Short mmCIF file of C-alpha atoms (C1' of nucleotides) in Angstrom, two decimals:
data_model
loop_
_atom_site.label_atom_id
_atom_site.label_comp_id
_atom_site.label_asym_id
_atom_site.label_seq_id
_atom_site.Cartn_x
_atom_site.Cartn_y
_atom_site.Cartn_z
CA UNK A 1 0.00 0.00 0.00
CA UNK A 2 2.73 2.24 1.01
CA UNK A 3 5.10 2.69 -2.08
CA UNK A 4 7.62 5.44 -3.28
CA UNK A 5 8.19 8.83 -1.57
CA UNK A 6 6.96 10.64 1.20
CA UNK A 7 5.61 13.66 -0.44
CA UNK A 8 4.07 14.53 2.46
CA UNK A 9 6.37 15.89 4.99
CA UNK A 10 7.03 18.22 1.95
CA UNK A 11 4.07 18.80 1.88
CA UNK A 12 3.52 19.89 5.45
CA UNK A 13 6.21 21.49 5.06
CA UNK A 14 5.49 24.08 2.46
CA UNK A 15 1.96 23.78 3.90
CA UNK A 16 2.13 26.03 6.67
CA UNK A 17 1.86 30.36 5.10
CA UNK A 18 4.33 31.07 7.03
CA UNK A 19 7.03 29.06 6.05
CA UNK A 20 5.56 29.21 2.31
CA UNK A 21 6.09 32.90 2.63
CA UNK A 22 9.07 32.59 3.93
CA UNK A 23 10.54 30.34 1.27
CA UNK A 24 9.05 32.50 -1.51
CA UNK A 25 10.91 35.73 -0.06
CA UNK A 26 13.91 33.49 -1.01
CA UNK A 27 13.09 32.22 -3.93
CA UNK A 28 14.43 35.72 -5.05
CA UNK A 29 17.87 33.83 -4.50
CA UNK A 30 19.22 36.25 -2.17
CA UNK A 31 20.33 35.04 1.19
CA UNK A 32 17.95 36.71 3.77
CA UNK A 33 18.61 36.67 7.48
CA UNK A 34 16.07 35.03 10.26
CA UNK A 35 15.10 38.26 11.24
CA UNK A 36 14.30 39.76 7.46
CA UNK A 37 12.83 36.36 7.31
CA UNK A 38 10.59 36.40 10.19
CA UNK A 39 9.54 39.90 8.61
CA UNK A 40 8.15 38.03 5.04
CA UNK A 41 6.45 35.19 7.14
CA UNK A 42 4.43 38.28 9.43
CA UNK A 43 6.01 36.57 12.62
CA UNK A 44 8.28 36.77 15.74
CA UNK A 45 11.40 36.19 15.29
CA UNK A 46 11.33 33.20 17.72
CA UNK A 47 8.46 31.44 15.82
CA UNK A 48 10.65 31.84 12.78
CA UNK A 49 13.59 30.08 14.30
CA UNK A 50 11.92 26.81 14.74
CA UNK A 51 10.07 27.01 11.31
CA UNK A 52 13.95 27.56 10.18
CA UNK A 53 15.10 24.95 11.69
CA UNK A 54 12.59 22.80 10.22
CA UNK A 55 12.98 24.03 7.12
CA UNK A 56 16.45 23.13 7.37
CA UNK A 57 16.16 19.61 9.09
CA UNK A 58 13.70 18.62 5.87
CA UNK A 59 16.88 19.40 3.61
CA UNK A 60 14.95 23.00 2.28
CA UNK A 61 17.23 24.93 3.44
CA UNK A 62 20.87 25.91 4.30
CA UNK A 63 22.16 28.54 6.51
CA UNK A 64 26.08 29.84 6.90
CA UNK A 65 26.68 31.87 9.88
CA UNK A 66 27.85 35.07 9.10
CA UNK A 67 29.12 36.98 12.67
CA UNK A 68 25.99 36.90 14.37
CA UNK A 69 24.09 37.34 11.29
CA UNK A 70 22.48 33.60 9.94
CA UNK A 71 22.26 33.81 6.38
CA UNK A 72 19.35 31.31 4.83
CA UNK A 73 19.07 30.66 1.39
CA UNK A 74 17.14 27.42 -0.66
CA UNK A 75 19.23 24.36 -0.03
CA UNK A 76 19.41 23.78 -3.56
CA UNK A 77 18.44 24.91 -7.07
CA UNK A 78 16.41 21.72 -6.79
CA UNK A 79 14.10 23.07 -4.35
CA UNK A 80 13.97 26.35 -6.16
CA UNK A 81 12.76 24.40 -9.20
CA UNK A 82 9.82 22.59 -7.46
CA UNK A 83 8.79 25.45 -6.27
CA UNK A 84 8.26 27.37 -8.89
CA UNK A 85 6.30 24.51 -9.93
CA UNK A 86 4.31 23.99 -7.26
CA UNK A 87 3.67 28.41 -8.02
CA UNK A 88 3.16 27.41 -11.81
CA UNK A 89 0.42 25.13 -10.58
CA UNK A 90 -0.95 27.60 -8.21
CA UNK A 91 -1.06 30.68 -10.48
CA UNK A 92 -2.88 28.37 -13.02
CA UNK A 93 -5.84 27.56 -10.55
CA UNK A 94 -6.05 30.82 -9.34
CA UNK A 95 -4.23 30.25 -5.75
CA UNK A 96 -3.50 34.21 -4.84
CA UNK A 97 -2.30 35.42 -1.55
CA UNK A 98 -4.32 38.52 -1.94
CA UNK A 99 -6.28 40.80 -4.66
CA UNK A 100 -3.69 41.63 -7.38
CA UNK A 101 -2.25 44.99 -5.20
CA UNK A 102 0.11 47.94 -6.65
CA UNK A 103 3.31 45.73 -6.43
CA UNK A 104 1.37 43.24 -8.93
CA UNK A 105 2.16 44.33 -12.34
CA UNK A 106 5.89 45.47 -11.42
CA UNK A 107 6.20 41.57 -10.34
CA UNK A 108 4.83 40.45 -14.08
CA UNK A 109 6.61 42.56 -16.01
CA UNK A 110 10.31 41.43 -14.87
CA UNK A 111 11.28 39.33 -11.49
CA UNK A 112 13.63 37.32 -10.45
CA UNK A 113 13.36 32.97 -10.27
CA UNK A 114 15.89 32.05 -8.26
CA UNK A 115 18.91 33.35 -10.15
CA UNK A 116 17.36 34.55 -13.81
CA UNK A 117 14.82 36.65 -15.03
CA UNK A 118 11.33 36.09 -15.22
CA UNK A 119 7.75 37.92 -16.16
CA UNK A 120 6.76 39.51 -19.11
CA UNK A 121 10.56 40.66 -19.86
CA UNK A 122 11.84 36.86 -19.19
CA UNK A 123 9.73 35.62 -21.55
CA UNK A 124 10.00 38.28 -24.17
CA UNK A 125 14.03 37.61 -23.74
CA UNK A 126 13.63 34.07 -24.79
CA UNK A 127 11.38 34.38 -27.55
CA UNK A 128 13.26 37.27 -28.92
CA UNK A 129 16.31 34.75 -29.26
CA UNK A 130 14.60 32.03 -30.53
CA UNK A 131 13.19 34.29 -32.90
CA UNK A 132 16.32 35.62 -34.23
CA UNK A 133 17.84 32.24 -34.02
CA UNK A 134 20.24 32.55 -31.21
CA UNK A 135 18.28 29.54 -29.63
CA UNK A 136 17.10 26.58 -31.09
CA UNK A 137 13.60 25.32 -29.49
CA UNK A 138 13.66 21.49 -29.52
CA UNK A 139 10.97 19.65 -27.99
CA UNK A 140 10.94 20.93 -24.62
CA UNK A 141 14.65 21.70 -24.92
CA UNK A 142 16.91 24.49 -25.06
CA UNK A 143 20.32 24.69 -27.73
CA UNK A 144 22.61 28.08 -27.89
CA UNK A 145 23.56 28.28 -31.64
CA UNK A 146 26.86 29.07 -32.74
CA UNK A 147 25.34 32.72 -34.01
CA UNK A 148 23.74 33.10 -30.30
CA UNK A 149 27.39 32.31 -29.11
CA UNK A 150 29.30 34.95 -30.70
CA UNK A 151 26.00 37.60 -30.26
CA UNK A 152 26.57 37.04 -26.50
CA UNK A 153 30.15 37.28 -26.66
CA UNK A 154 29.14 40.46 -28.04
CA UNK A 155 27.35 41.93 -25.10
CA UNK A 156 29.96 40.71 -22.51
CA UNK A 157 29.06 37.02 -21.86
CA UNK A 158 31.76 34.36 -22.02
CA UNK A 159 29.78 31.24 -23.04
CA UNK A 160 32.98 28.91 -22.86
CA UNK A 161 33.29 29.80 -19.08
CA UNK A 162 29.83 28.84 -18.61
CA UNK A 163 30.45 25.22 -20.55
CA UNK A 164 32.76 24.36 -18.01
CA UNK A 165 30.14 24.37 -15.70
CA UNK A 166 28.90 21.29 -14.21
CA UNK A 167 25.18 22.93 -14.70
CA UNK A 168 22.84 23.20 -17.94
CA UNK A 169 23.60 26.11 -19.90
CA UNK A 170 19.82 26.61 -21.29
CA UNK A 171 16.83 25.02 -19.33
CA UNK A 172 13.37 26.30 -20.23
CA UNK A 173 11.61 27.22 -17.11
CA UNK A 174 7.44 27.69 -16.60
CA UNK A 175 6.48 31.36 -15.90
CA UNK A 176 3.50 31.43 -13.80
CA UNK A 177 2.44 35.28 -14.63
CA UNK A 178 3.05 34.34 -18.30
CA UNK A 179 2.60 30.92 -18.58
CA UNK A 180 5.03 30.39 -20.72
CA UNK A 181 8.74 29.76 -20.72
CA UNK A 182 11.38 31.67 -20.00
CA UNK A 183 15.27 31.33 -19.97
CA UNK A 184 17.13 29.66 -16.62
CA UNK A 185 20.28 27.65 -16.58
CA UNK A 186 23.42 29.31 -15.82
CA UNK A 187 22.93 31.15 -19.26
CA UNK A 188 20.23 32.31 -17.97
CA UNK A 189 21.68 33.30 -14.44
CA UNK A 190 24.88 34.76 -16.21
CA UNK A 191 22.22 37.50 -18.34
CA UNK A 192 20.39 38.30 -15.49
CA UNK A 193 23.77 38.79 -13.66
CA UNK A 194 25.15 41.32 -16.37
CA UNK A 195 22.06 43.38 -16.42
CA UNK A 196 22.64 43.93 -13.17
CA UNK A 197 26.08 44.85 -13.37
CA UNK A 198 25.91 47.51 -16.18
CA UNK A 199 23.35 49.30 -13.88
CA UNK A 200 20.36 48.53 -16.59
CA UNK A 201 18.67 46.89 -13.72
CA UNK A 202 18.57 46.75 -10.10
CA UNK A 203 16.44 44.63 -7.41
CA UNK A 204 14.28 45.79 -4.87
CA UNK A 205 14.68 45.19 -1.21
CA UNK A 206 12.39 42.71 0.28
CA UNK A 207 11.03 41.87 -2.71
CA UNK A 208 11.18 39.42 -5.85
CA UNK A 209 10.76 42.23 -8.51
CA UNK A 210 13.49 43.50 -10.89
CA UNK A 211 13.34 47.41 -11.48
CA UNK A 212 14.72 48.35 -15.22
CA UNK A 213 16.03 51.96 -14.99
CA UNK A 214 14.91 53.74 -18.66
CA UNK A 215 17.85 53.52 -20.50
CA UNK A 216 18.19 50.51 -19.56
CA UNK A 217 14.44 49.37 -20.27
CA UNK A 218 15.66 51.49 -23.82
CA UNK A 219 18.60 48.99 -24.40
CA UNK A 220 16.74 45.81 -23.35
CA UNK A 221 13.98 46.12 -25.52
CA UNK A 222 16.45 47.13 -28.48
CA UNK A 223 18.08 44.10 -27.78
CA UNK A 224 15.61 41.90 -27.20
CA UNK A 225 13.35 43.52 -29.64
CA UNK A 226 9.75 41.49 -30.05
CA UNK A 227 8.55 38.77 -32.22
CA UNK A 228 5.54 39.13 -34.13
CA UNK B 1 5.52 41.51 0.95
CA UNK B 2 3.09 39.13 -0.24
CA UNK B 3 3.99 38.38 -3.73
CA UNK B 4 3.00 35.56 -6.59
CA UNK B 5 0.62 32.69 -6.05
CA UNK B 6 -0.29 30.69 -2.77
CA UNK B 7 1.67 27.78 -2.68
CA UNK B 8 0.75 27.15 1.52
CA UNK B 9 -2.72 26.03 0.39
CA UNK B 10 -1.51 23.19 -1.91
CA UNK B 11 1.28 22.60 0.51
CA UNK B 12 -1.32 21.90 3.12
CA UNK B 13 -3.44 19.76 1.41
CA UNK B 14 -0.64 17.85 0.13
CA UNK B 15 0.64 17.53 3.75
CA UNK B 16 -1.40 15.46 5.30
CA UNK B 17 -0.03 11.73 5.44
CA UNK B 18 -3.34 10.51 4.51
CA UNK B 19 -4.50 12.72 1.82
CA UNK B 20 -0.64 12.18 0.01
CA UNK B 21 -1.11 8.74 0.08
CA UNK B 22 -4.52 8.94 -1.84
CA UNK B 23 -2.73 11.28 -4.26
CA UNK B 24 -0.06 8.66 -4.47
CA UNK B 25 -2.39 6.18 -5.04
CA UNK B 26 -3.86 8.28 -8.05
CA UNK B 27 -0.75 8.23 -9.44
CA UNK B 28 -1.54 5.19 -10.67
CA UNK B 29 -3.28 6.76 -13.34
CA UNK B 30 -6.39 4.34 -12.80
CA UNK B 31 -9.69 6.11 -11.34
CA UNK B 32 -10.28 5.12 -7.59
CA UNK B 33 -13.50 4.96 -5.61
CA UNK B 34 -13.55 6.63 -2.20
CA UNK B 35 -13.50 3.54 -0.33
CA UNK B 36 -10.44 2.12 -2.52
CA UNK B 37 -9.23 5.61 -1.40
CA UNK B 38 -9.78 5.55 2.19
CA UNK B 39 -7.65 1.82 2.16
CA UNK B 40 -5.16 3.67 0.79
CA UNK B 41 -4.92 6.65 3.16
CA UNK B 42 -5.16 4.12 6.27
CA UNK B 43 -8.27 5.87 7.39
CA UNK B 44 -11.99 5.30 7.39
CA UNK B 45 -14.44 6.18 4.73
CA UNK B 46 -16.01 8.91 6.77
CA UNK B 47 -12.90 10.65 7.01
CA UNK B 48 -11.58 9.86 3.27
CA UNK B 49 -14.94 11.88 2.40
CA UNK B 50 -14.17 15.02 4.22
CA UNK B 51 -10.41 14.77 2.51
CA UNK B 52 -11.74 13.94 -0.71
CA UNK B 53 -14.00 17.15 -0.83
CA UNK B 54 -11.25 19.51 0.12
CA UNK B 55 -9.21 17.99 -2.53
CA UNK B 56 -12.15 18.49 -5.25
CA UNK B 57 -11.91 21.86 -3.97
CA UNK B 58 -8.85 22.69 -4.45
CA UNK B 59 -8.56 21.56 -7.72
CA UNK B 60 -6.50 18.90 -7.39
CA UNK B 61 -9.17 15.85 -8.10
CA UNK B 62 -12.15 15.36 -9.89
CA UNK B 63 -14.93 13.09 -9.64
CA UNK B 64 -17.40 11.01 -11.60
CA UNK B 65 -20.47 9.47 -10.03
CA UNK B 66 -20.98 6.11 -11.22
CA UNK B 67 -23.98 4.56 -10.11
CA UNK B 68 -23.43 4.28 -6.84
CA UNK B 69 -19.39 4.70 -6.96
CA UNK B 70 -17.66 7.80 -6.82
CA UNK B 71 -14.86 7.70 -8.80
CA UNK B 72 -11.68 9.95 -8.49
CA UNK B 73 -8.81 11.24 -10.69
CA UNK B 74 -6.03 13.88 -10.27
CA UNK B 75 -7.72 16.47 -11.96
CA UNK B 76 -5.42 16.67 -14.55
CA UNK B 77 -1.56 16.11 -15.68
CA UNK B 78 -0.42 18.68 -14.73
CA UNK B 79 -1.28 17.75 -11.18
CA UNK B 80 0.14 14.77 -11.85
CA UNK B 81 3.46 16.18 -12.62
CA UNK B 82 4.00 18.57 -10.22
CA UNK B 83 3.40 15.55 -7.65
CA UNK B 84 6.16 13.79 -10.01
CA UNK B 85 8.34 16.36 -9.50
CA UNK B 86 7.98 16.81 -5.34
CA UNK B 87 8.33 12.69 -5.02
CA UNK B 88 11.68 12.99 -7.33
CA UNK B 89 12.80 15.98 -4.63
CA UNK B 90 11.61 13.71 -1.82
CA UNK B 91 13.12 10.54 -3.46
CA UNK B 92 16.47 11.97 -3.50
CA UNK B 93 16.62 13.71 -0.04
CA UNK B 94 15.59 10.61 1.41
CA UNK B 95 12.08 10.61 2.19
CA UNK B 96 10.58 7.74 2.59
CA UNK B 97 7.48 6.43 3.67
CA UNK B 98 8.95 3.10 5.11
CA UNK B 99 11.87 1.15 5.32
CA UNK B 100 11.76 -0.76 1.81
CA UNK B 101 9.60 -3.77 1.68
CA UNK B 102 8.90 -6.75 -0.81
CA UNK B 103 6.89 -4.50 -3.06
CA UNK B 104 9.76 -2.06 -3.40
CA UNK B 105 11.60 -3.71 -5.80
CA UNK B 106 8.74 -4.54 -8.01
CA UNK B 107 8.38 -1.03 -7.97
CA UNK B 108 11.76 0.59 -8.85
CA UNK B 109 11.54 -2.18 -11.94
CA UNK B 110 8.71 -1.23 -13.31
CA UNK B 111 5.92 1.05 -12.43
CA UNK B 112 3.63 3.64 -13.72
CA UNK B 113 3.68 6.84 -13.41
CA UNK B 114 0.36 8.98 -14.16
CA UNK B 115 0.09 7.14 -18.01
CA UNK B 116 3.62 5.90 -19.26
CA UNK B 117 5.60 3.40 -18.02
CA UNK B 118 8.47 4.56 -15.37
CA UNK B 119 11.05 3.09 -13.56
CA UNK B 120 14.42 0.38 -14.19
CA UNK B 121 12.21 -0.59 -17.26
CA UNK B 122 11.19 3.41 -17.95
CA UNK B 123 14.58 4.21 -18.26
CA UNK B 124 16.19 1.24 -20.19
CA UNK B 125 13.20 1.85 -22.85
CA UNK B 126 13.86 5.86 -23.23
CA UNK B 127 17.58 4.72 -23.31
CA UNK B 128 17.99 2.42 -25.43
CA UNK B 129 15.57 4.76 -28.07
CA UNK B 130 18.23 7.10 -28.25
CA UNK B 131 21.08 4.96 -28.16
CA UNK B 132 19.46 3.39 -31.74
CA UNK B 133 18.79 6.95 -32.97
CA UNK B 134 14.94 6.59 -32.05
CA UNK B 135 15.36 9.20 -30.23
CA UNK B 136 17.43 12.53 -30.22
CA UNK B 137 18.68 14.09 -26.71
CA UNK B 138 18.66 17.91 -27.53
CA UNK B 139 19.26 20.08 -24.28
CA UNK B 140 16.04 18.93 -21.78
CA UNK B 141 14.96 18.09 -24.70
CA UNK B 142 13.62 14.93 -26.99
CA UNK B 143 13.11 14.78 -30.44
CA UNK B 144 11.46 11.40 -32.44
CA UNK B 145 13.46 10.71 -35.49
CA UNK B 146 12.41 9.61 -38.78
CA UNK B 147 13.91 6.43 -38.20
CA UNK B 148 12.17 5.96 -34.73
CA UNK B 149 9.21 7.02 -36.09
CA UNK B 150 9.07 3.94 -38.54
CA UNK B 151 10.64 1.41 -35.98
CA UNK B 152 7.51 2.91 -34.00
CA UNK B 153 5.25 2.12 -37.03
CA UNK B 154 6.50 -1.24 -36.89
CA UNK B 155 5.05 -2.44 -33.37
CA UNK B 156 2.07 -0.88 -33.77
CA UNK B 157 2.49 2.99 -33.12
CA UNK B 158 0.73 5.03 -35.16
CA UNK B 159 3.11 8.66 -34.64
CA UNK B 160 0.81 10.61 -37.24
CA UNK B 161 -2.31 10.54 -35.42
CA UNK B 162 0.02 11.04 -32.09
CA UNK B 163 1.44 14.24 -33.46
CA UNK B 164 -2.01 15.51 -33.69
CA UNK B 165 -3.33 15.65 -30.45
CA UNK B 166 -2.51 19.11 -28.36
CA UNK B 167 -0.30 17.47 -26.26
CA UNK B 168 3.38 16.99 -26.79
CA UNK B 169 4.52 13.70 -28.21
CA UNK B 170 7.61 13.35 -26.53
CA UNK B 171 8.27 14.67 -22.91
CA UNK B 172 11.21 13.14 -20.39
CA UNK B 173 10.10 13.03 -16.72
CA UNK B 174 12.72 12.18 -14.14
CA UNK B 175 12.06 9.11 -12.26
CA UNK B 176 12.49 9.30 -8.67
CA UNK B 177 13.92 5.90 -8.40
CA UNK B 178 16.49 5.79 -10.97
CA UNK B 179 16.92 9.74 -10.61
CA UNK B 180 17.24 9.65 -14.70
CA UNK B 181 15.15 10.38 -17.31
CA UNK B 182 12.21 8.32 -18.99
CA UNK B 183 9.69 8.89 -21.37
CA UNK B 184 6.45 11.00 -20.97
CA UNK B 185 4.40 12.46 -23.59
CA UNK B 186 1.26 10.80 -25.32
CA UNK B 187 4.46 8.73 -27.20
CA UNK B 188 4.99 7.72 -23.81
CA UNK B 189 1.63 6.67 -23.18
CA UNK B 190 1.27 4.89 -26.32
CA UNK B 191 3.80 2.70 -25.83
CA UNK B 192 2.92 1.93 -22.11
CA UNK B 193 -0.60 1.36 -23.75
CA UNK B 194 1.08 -1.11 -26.33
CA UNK B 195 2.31 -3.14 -23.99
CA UNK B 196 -0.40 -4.17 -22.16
CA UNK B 197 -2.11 -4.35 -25.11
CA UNK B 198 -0.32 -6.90 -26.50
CA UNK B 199 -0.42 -8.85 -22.94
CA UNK B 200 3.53 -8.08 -22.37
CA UNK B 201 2.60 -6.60 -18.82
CA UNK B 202 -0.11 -6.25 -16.93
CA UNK B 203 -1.09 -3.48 -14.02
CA UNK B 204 -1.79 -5.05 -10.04
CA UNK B 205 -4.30 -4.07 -8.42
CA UNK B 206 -4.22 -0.93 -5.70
CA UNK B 207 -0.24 -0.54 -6.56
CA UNK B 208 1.73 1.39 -9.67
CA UNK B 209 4.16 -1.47 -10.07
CA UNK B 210 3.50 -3.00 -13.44
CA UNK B 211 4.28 -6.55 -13.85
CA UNK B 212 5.60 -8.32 -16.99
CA UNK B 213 4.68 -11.63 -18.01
CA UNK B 214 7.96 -13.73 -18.77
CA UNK B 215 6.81 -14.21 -22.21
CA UNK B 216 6.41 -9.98 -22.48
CA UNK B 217 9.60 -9.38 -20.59
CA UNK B 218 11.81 -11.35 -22.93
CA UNK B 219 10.05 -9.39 -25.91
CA UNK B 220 10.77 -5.97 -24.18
CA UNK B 221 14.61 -6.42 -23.40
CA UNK B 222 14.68 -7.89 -26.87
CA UNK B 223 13.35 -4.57 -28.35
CA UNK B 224 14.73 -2.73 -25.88
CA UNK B 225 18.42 -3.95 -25.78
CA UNK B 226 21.21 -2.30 -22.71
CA UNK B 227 23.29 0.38 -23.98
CA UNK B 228 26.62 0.26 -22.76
"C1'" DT C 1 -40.92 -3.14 -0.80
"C1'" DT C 2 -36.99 -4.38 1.66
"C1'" DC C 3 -32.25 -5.05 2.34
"C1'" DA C 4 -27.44 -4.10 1.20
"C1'" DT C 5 -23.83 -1.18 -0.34
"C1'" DA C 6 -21.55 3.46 -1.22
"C1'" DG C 7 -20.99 7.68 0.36
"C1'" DT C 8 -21.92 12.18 3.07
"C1'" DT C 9 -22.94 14.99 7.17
"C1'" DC C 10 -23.00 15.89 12.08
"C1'" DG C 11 -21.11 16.01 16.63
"C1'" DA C 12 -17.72 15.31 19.92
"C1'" DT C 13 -13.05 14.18 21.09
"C1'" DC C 14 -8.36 14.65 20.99
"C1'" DC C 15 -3.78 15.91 19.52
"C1'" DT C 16 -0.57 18.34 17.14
"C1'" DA C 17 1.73 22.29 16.15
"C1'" DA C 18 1.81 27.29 15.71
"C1'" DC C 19 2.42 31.08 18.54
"C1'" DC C 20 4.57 34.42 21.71
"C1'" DG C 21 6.73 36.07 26.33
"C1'" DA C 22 10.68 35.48 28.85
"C1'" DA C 23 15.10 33.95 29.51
"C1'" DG C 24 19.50 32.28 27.73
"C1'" DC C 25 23.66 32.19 24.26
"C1'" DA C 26 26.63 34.15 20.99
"C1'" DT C 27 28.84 37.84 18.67
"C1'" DC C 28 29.93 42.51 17.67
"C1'" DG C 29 31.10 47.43 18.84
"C1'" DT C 30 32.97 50.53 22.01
"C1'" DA D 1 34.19 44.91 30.54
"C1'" DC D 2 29.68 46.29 29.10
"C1'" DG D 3 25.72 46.99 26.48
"C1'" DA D 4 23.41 46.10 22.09
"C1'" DT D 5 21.99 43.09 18.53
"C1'" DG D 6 20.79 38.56 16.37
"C1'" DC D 7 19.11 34.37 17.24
"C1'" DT D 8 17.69 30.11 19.93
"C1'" DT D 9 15.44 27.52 23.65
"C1'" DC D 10 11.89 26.81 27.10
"C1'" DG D 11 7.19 26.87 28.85
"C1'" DG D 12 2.44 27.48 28.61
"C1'" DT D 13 -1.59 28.69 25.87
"C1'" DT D 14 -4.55 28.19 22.13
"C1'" DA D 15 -6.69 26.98 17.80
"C1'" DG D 16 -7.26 24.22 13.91
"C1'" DG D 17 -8.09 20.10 12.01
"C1'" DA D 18 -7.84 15.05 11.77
"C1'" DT D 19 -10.33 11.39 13.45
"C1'" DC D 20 -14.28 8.25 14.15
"C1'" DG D 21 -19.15 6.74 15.81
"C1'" DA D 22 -23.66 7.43 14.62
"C1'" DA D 23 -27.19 8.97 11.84
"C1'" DC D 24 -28.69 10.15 7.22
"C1'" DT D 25 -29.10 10.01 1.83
"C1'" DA D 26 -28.71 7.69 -2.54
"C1'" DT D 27 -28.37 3.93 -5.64
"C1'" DG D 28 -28.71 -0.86 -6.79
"C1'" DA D 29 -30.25 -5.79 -6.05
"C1'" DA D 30 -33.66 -9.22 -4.83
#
DNA sequence: TTCATAGTTCGATCCTAACCGAAGCATCGT
DNA sequence: ACGATGCTTCGGTTAGGATCGAACTATGAA
């Protein structure tokens, strides 16, 4: 009767809001403290600690003492991916924390899944390189072309560095604003990451949403430039 | 602060032992009547009813009255695989629901999982498709060949009328046991359907493992040869 | 009609686990 | 050394929900 898995100690897990909300506040990827923590999951601090170390006895999450500072992040990029889609799942069946407020729309248009870009501008990315053949679209699969190489290299990304890399380069990954894919994999990360860096972007404390500055948003799009 | 879809809810309904081992149980693919259901939650039928409601409300079942039966179903595959993907999470940080019994290795050999075949067997089949060229690997990934698709043709697989249903033909969907890939999509289901068609295998009752006949077993590694 | 089977609803019990106040460690700054 | 900050542990309270017995509804069989 009893066969495979456990999925349900996962399940309780995740179960409780605030532990979900705490694990979403990370599923921005940054490493957030038990205090900022305690903050996203609207509890005392103490509470938090033992959902923590819960969290972190189930294999969740990780922590790396930092002074006097705890730093907790997802254990894995594993997790991360369940997650989002256990959110994909969600978002389809209309599973919202609250009426679609003022931070809504900033949180569709561009975010941040773990490590790469999501929302409308994550999803526009992709397609815009499929479309211009950068990326081939195989099945469910994801293939830099030779032409996508060299039109990275272009814009400051060293695809040979990422090869080396024990991780994927492309994996497609579910969008639950969009519902459709978007770009992960540590090409993915690595785009995200030099947005960032030439100031074209920048995250918002405390939250999952990615703020384009406007010449930025003006190179992005010129970049990235949509399919019809 | 509160951002993105509600993943505590499903969390929570996942989390209960009982209601996760009904959802495991629907795994099987096969549709289950609430008392079948309440033998496999370890719990009586009164109480299977009030977990079998908040399941049909949340969207995660569906039911069919039958006469007097009540037949349930995950609601859909996508259900279906999101479960896939928390047991392959839960598989690999080592949760499991017992210490592993007589049924266990029935089950890593061959089982199903929602409507293709999964498992030792699962993952031979998908391998040894693309070690022949049935199959191409691209990325995430999979890709029938021309040559596969007349192999295919050959046992009894008709890929035209396949390729025109919505959903996609070939999908891979990471077993939990072997923690590699096998074959989803309706190609995936076809060929599971094939099988016990033809009398190779057959399904046991109130468990996913799938059982081949000695007869269909000597047929499948014949088709199916190890790649080294 | 009458009985049997399948399932739901109600009511009451009971237990787990979430929660916070208070106290206790650990680490940093001064 | 001393206080301040970040976090954990302990203890006691409370609430939610899982559970089952009993009663009720619905369908089928005889």
């Amino acid at each position: 009767m009893k066969e495979g898995p456990d999925i349900a100690q996962i399940g309780a897990l995740i179960g409780d809001p605030a532990r979900a909300n705490m694990l979403t506040a990370l599923m921005g990827g940054k490493a957030l403290t038990a205090t900022e923590l305690a903050a996203a999951g609207g509890i005392t601090v103490q509470t938090a600690s033992t959902h923590l170390a819960k969290l972190e006895a189930g294999n969740l999450l990780t922590q790396r003492k930092q002074g006097r500072h705890r730093y907790f992040t997802l254990a894995d990029d594993s997790v991360g991916k369940f997650l989002e889609s256990i959110m994909g799942f969600a978002a389809g069946r209309g599973y919202l924390r609250h009426k679609p407020g003022p931070k809504e729309p900033a949180l569709r248009k561009a975010r941040i899944c773990y490590d790469h870009l999501a929302g409308d501008y994550g999803v526009r990315m992709l397609d815009s390189m499929i479309g211009r053949g950068a990326i081939d679209a195989i099945g469910d699969g994801l293939v830099l072309t030779k032409s996508g190489e060299t039109a990275l290299k272009d814009i400051g990304i060293d695809v040979h560095t990422l090869k080396s890399s024990r991780r994927p380069l492309c994996r497609s990954c579910l969008d639950w604003s969009e519902r459709r894919a978007h770009l992960a994999g540590s090409l993915g990360k690595a785009l995200l990451s030099n947005f960032l860096d030439k100031g074209w972007a920048h995250r918002t404390a405390g939250s999952r949403c990615v703020v384009f500055s406007p010449e930025g948003e003006r190179q992005f799009l010129m970049l990235f430039p949509a399919i019809k």
